[in-house]
């Protein structure tokens, strides 16, 4: 399988004070294959959204800036494109949906108007044909009474329906990659499951790759082929979903897995959570970013940051406890 998107040594920083710069994404390398779902998982503040915004080149500047690396997509480095070329990629080949669809929909325009505008932006269609295409897309995301829905306003729809409309807008250009940044976090569990199901179906039907961002390993289990585990701006582990779940190598991944509910957890028993919080990026420890919370921490972990290493089976891990493999960053 060929690599559709390849991010190499991406560093994205924010100027948070007069002379303080933090690295929200620190030397991050990962890839997405055609038609696969890659999950980016980690606690809040670990740099997941900034990773996605960097790929889209939507990092707010100032205070943010992509300070290094390359983002290869179909043979071109997206970071070297002009603003106009990048706009074309965003509208045509890579689409993104966000956690709260209300903020990306215009409250004063009907769903139909917003959809047909998105469609005519990518395709030269008459209004009538664009409306027909909008109805077709609404059906594709399983919105009932599609014709009628065109005349409704965003606030008249439930959260789940609004998220479907957002997915619809994102699909209007037939993207090769859909970036979904916690699209189900604001929804209740049943609706969440329906949206995940929809994204999975669309991924297979449209042969899209999906970059799915979540803080929830349950969601990773549900939708991903592979996952990148991030912590405080760094990739800590990367592997196939099955390998990560059955044999997590990094103490952070182990901790996250300990924190997901299992059927076997006796009722009333408190779930394990990793003690402590994600460190302030402006005050990261000198060594491993996770050392302040790690229950397997050694002396070296406080002194130097472990490199990310690729093991013979393809798994990547950033931990001095795991031996072998080649250093990759
Ligand atoms: N607009 C911003 N201004 C300053 N710092 C930011 C901004 N956005 C993100 N950051 C920094 O980047 C870190 C990672 O953010 P983010 O990628 O949004 O985390 P998450 O993994 O929860 O999506 C934040 O904790 C913050 O330190
Ligand atoms: Mg986020």
PDB file of C-alpha atoms in Angstrom, residues 98-268:
ATOM      1  CA  UNK A  98     -14.615  19.497  14.246  1.00  0.00           C
ATOM      2  CA  UNK A  99     -16.006  18.624  17.642  1.00  0.00           C
ATOM      3  CA  UNK A 100     -18.686  21.283  17.724  1.00  0.00           C
ATOM      4  CA  UNK A 101     -20.466  21.571  14.382  1.00  0.00           C
ATOM      5  CA  UNK A 102     -22.403  24.645  15.502  1.00  0.00           C
ATOM      6  CA  UNK A 103     -19.240  26.713  15.338  1.00  0.00           C
ATOM      7  CA  UNK A 104     -18.586  25.733  11.732  1.00  0.00           C
ATOM      8  CA  UNK A 105     -22.134  26.143  10.449  1.00  0.00           C
ATOM      9  CA  UNK A 106     -23.558  29.566   9.716  1.00  0.00           C
ATOM     10  CA  UNK A 107     -26.610  30.006  11.986  1.00  0.00           C
ATOM     11  CA  UNK A 108     -28.421  32.428   9.670  1.00  0.00           C
ATOM     12  CA  UNK A 109     -28.269  30.338   6.486  1.00  0.00           C
ATOM     13  CA  UNK A 110     -30.301  27.231   5.713  1.00  0.00           C
ATOM     14  CA  UNK A 111     -28.577  23.887   5.506  1.00  0.00           C
ATOM     15  CA  UNK A 112     -29.440  23.785   1.794  1.00  0.00           C
ATOM     16  CA  UNK A 113     -27.818  27.134   1.101  1.00  0.00           C
ATOM     17  CA  UNK A 114     -24.621  26.186   2.942  1.00  0.00           C
ATOM     18  CA  UNK A 115     -24.414  22.815   1.254  1.00  0.00           C
ATOM     19  CA  UNK A 116     -25.044  24.109  -2.254  1.00  0.00           C
ATOM     20  CA  UNK A 117     -22.447  26.829  -1.675  1.00  0.00           C
ATOM     21  CA  UNK A 118     -19.903  24.226  -0.604  1.00  0.00           C
ATOM     22  CA  UNK A 119     -20.780  22.094  -3.632  1.00  0.00           C
ATOM     23  CA  UNK A 120     -20.606  24.882  -6.225  1.00  0.00           C
ATOM     24  CA  UNK A 121     -17.256  25.899  -4.788  1.00  0.00           C
ATOM     25  CA  UNK A 122     -15.813  22.603  -6.008  1.00  0.00           C
ATOM     26  CA  UNK A 123     -17.929  21.789  -9.016  1.00  0.00           C
ATOM     27  CA  UNK A 124     -19.381  23.919 -11.742  1.00  0.00           C
ATOM     28  CA  UNK A 125     -23.026  23.032 -11.312  1.00  0.00           C
ATOM     29  CA  UNK A 126     -26.247  24.930 -11.823  1.00  0.00           C
ATOM     30  CA  UNK A 127     -28.217  25.749  -8.668  1.00  0.00           C
ATOM     31  CA  UNK A 128     -30.678  23.022  -9.469  1.00  0.00           C
ATOM     32  CA  UNK A 129     -27.986  20.398  -9.966  1.00  0.00           C
ATOM     33  CA  UNK A 130     -26.195  21.540  -6.821  1.00  0.00           C
ATOM     34  CA  UNK A 131     -29.422  21.104  -4.860  1.00  0.00           C
ATOM     35  CA  UNK A 132     -29.857  17.638  -6.277  1.00  0.00           C
ATOM     36  CA  UNK A 133     -26.295  16.829  -5.264  1.00  0.00           C
ATOM     37  CA  UNK A 134     -26.995  18.247  -1.757  1.00  0.00           C
ATOM     38  CA  UNK A 135     -29.997  15.926  -1.406  1.00  0.00           C
ATOM     39  CA  UNK A 136     -27.892  13.007  -2.579  1.00  0.00           C
ATOM     40  CA  UNK A 137     -25.208  13.836   0.010  1.00  0.00           C
ATOM     41  CA  UNK A 138     -27.764  14.233   2.812  1.00  0.00           C
ATOM     42  CA  UNK A 139     -29.092  10.778   1.926  1.00  0.00           C
ATOM     43  CA  UNK A 140     -25.558   9.432   1.954  1.00  0.00           C
ATOM     44  CA  UNK A 141     -25.141  10.596   5.555  1.00  0.00           C
ATOM     45  CA  UNK A 142     -28.515   9.017   6.320  1.00  0.00           C
ATOM     46  CA  UNK A 143     -30.471  12.174   7.045  1.00  0.00           C
ATOM     47  CA  UNK A 144     -34.169  11.409   6.626  1.00  0.00           C
ATOM     48  CA  UNK A 145     -36.433  13.695   4.563  1.00  0.00           C
ATOM     49  CA  UNK A 146     -33.425  15.175   2.806  1.00  0.00           C
ATOM     50  CA  UNK A 147     -35.449  17.569   0.579  1.00  0.00           C
ATOM     51  CA  UNK A 148     -37.211  19.046   3.593  1.00  0.00           C
ATOM     52  CA  UNK A 149     -33.982  19.384   5.564  1.00  0.00           C
ATOM     53  CA  UNK A 150     -32.536  21.715   2.954  1.00  0.00           C
ATOM     54  CA  UNK A 151     -34.885  24.414   4.200  1.00  0.00           C
ATOM     55  CA  UNK A 152     -34.003  24.089   7.880  1.00  0.00           C
ATOM     56  CA  UNK A 153     -31.546  26.170   9.887  1.00  0.00           C
ATOM     57  CA  UNK A 154     -28.716  24.649  11.936  1.00  0.00           C
ATOM     58  CA  UNK A 155     -30.403  25.363  15.308  1.00  0.00           C
ATOM     59  CA  UNK A 156     -33.435  23.336  14.227  1.00  0.00           C
ATOM     60  CA  UNK A 157     -31.317  20.196  14.077  1.00  0.00           C
ATOM     61  CA  UNK A 158     -30.077  17.968  16.902  1.00  0.00           C
ATOM     62  CA  UNK A 159     -26.344  17.747  17.643  1.00  0.00           C
ATOM     63  CA  UNK A 160     -26.094  14.396  15.860  1.00  0.00           C
ATOM     64  CA  UNK A 161     -27.912  15.724  12.777  1.00  0.00           C
ATOM     65  CA  UNK A 162     -25.690  18.806  12.690  1.00  0.00           C
ATOM     66  CA  UNK A 163     -22.628  16.593  12.798  1.00  0.00           C
ATOM     67  CA  UNK A 164     -24.079  14.625   9.853  1.00  0.00           C
ATOM     68  CA  UNK A 165     -24.502  17.880   7.950  1.00  0.00           C
ATOM     69  CA  UNK A 166     -20.878  18.767   8.685  1.00  0.00           C
ATOM     70  CA  UNK A 167     -19.747  15.372   7.410  1.00  0.00           C
ATOM     71  CA  UNK A 168     -21.882  16.039   4.357  1.00  0.00           C
ATOM     72  CA  UNK A 169     -20.126  19.357   3.747  1.00  0.00           C
ATOM     73  CA  UNK A 170     -16.761  17.689   4.202  1.00  0.00           C
ATOM     74  CA  UNK A 171     -17.710  15.022   1.646  1.00  0.00           C
ATOM     75  CA  UNK A 172     -18.956  17.517  -0.923  1.00  0.00           C
ATOM     76  CA  UNK A 173     -15.532  17.651  -2.558  1.00  0.00           C
ATOM     77  CA  UNK A 174     -14.845  13.869  -2.522  1.00  0.00           C
ATOM     78  CA  UNK A 175     -11.815  14.171  -0.259  1.00  0.00           C
ATOM     79  CA  UNK A 176      -9.013  11.621  -0.218  1.00  0.00           C
ATOM     80  CA  UNK A 177      -8.535  12.274   3.495  1.00  0.00           C
ATOM     81  CA  UNK A 178     -11.123  13.165   6.100  1.00  0.00           C
ATOM     82  CA  UNK A 179      -9.674  14.605   9.284  1.00  0.00           C
ATOM     83  CA  UNK A 180     -12.149  14.211  12.122  1.00  0.00           C
ATOM     84  CA  UNK A 181     -11.194  16.073  15.295  1.00  0.00           C
ATOM     85  CA  UNK A 182     -13.199  14.561  18.167  1.00  0.00           C
ATOM     86  CA  UNK A 183     -16.384  14.678  16.062  1.00  0.00           C
ATOM     87  CA  UNK A 184     -18.384  12.625  18.546  1.00  0.00           C
ATOM     88  CA  UNK A 185     -17.108  13.947  21.860  1.00  0.00           C
ATOM     89  CA  UNK A 186     -20.010  16.384  22.315  1.00  0.00           C
ATOM     90  CA  UNK A 187     -22.644  13.741  21.482  1.00  0.00           C
ATOM     91  CA  UNK A 188     -24.326  11.201  23.702  1.00  0.00           C
ATOM     92  CA  UNK A 189     -23.241   7.574  23.429  1.00  0.00           C
ATOM     93  CA  UNK A 190     -25.940   6.209  21.116  1.00  0.00           C
ATOM     94  CA  UNK A 191     -25.566   9.083  18.677  1.00  0.00           C
ATOM     95  CA  UNK A 192     -21.792   8.751  18.967  1.00  0.00           C
ATOM     96  CA  UNK A 193     -22.015   5.111  17.894  1.00  0.00           C
ATOM     97  CA  UNK A 194     -24.209   6.054  14.917  1.00  0.00           C
ATOM     98  CA  UNK A 195     -21.778   8.728  13.743  1.00  0.00           C
ATOM     99  CA  UNK A 196     -18.809   6.351  14.073  1.00  0.00           C
ATOM    100  CA  UNK A 197     -20.739   3.801  12.088  1.00  0.00           C
ATOM    101  CA  UNK A 198     -21.482   6.375   9.417  1.00  0.00           C
ATOM    102  CA  UNK A 199     -17.840   7.457   9.149  1.00  0.00           C
ATOM    103  CA  UNK A 200     -16.788   3.814   8.817  1.00  0.00           C
ATOM    104  CA  UNK A 201     -19.346   3.174   6.079  1.00  0.00           C
ATOM    105  CA  UNK A 202     -18.383   6.321   4.172  1.00  0.00           C
ATOM    106  CA  UNK A 203     -14.702   5.500   4.496  1.00  0.00           C
ATOM    107  CA  UNK A 204     -15.313   2.143   2.815  1.00  0.00           C
ATOM    108  CA  UNK A 205     -17.761   3.418   0.190  1.00  0.00           C
ATOM    109  CA  UNK A 206     -15.766   6.491  -0.763  1.00  0.00           C
ATOM    110  CA  UNK A 207     -12.381   4.823  -0.257  1.00  0.00           C
ATOM    111  CA  UNK A 208     -11.258   7.739   1.897  1.00  0.00           C
ATOM    112  CA  UNK A 209      -8.507   7.682   4.446  1.00  0.00           C
ATOM    113  CA  UNK A 210      -9.543   8.989   7.851  1.00  0.00           C
ATOM    114  CA  UNK A 211      -7.412  10.665  10.474  1.00  0.00           C
ATOM    115  CA  UNK A 212      -9.511  10.298  13.576  1.00  0.00           C
ATOM    116  CA  UNK A 213      -8.590  12.335  16.627  1.00  0.00           C
ATOM    117  CA  UNK A 214      -9.891  11.262  19.996  1.00  0.00           C
ATOM    118  CA  UNK A 215      -9.017  11.137  23.681  1.00  0.00           C
ATOM    119  CA  UNK A 216     -11.090   7.966  23.976  1.00  0.00           C
ATOM    120  CA  UNK A 217      -9.468   4.553  23.480  1.00  0.00           C
ATOM    121  CA  UNK A 218     -12.928   3.011  23.219  1.00  0.00           C
ATOM    122  CA  UNK A 219     -13.399   5.014  20.026  1.00  0.00           C
ATOM    123  CA  UNK A 220      -9.996   3.872  18.766  1.00  0.00           C
ATOM    124  CA  UNK A 221     -11.060   0.273  19.329  1.00  0.00           C
ATOM    125  CA  UNK A 222     -14.200   0.952  17.344  1.00  0.00           C
ATOM    126  CA  UNK A 223     -12.875   2.683  14.274  1.00  0.00           C
ATOM    127  CA  UNK A 224      -9.094   2.634  13.808  1.00  0.00           C
ATOM    128  CA  UNK A 225      -6.704   0.385  11.925  1.00  0.00           C
ATOM    129  CA  UNK A 226      -3.666   1.956  13.504  1.00  0.00           C
ATOM    130  CA  UNK A 227      -3.050   4.524  16.201  1.00  0.00           C
ATOM    131  CA  UNK A 228      -0.521   7.142  17.173  1.00  0.00           C
ATOM    132  CA  UNK A 229      -0.388   7.845  20.910  1.00  0.00           C
ATOM    133  CA  UNK A 230       0.588  11.440  21.706  1.00  0.00           C
ATOM    134  CA  UNK A 231       1.676  13.006  24.955  1.00  0.00           C
ATOM    135  CA  UNK A 232       2.704  16.619  25.567  1.00  0.00           C
ATOM    136  CA  UNK A 233       3.455  17.197  21.874  1.00  0.00           C
ATOM    137  CA  UNK A 234       5.445  14.004  21.300  1.00  0.00           C
ATOM    138  CA  UNK A 235       4.540  10.690  19.715  1.00  0.00           C
ATOM    139  CA  UNK A 236       4.981   8.067  22.436  1.00  0.00           C
ATOM    140  CA  UNK A 237       3.867   4.977  20.566  1.00  0.00           C
ATOM    141  CA  UNK A 238       2.510   3.953  17.168  1.00  0.00           C
ATOM    142  CA  UNK A 239       1.178   0.601  16.144  1.00  0.00           C
ATOM    143  CA  UNK A 240      -1.627  -1.480  14.760  1.00  0.00           C
ATOM    144  CA  UNK A 241      -4.700  -1.273  16.938  1.00  0.00           C
ATOM    145  CA  UNK A 242      -4.551  -4.932  17.893  1.00  0.00           C
ATOM    146  CA  UNK A 243      -0.902  -4.726  18.907  1.00  0.00           C
ATOM    147  CA  UNK A 244      -1.461  -1.599  20.975  1.00  0.00           C
ATOM    148  CA  UNK A 245      -4.423  -3.074  22.806  1.00  0.00           C
ATOM    149  CA  UNK A 246      -2.993  -6.528  23.380  1.00  0.00           C
ATOM    150  CA  UNK A 247       0.550  -5.511  24.097  1.00  0.00           C
ATOM    151  CA  UNK A 248       0.981  -1.814  24.868  1.00  0.00           C
ATOM    152  CA  UNK A 249       4.701  -1.106  25.213  1.00  0.00           C
ATOM    153  CA  UNK A 250       4.749   2.449  26.492  1.00  0.00           C
ATOM    154  CA  UNK A 251       3.806   3.029  30.138  1.00  0.00           C
ATOM    155  CA  UNK A 252       1.573   5.886  28.942  1.00  0.00           C
ATOM    156  CA  UNK A 253      -0.350   3.618  26.552  1.00  0.00           C
ATOM    157  CA  UNK A 254      -0.576   1.050  29.349  1.00  0.00           C
ATOM    158  CA  UNK A 255      -1.981   3.750  31.622  1.00  0.00           C
ATOM    159  CA  UNK A 256      -4.532   4.876  29.038  1.00  0.00           C
ATOM    160  CA  UNK A 257      -5.643   1.275  28.545  1.00  0.00           C
ATOM    161  CA  UNK A 258      -5.998   0.836  32.273  1.00  0.00           C
ATOM    162  CA  UNK A 259      -8.346   3.800  32.172  1.00  0.00           C
ATOM    163  CA  UNK A 260     -10.897   2.316  29.761  1.00  0.00           C
ATOM    164  CA  UNK A 261     -13.906   0.567  31.207  1.00  0.00           C
ATOM    165  CA  UNK A 262     -14.052  -3.176  30.663  1.00  0.00           C
ATOM    166  CA  UNK A 263     -16.996  -5.506  30.872  1.00  0.00           C
ATOM    167  CA  UNK A 264     -15.152  -7.278  33.630  1.00  0.00           C
ATOM    168  CA  UNK A 265     -14.822  -4.178  35.819  1.00  0.00           C
ATOM    169  CA  UNK A 266     -17.033  -4.936  38.800  1.00  0.00           C
ATOM    170  CA  UNK A 267     -19.841  -2.472  39.229  1.00  0.00           C
ATOM    171  CA  UNK A 268     -18.955   0.351  41.569  1.00  0.00           C
TER     172      UNK A 268
END
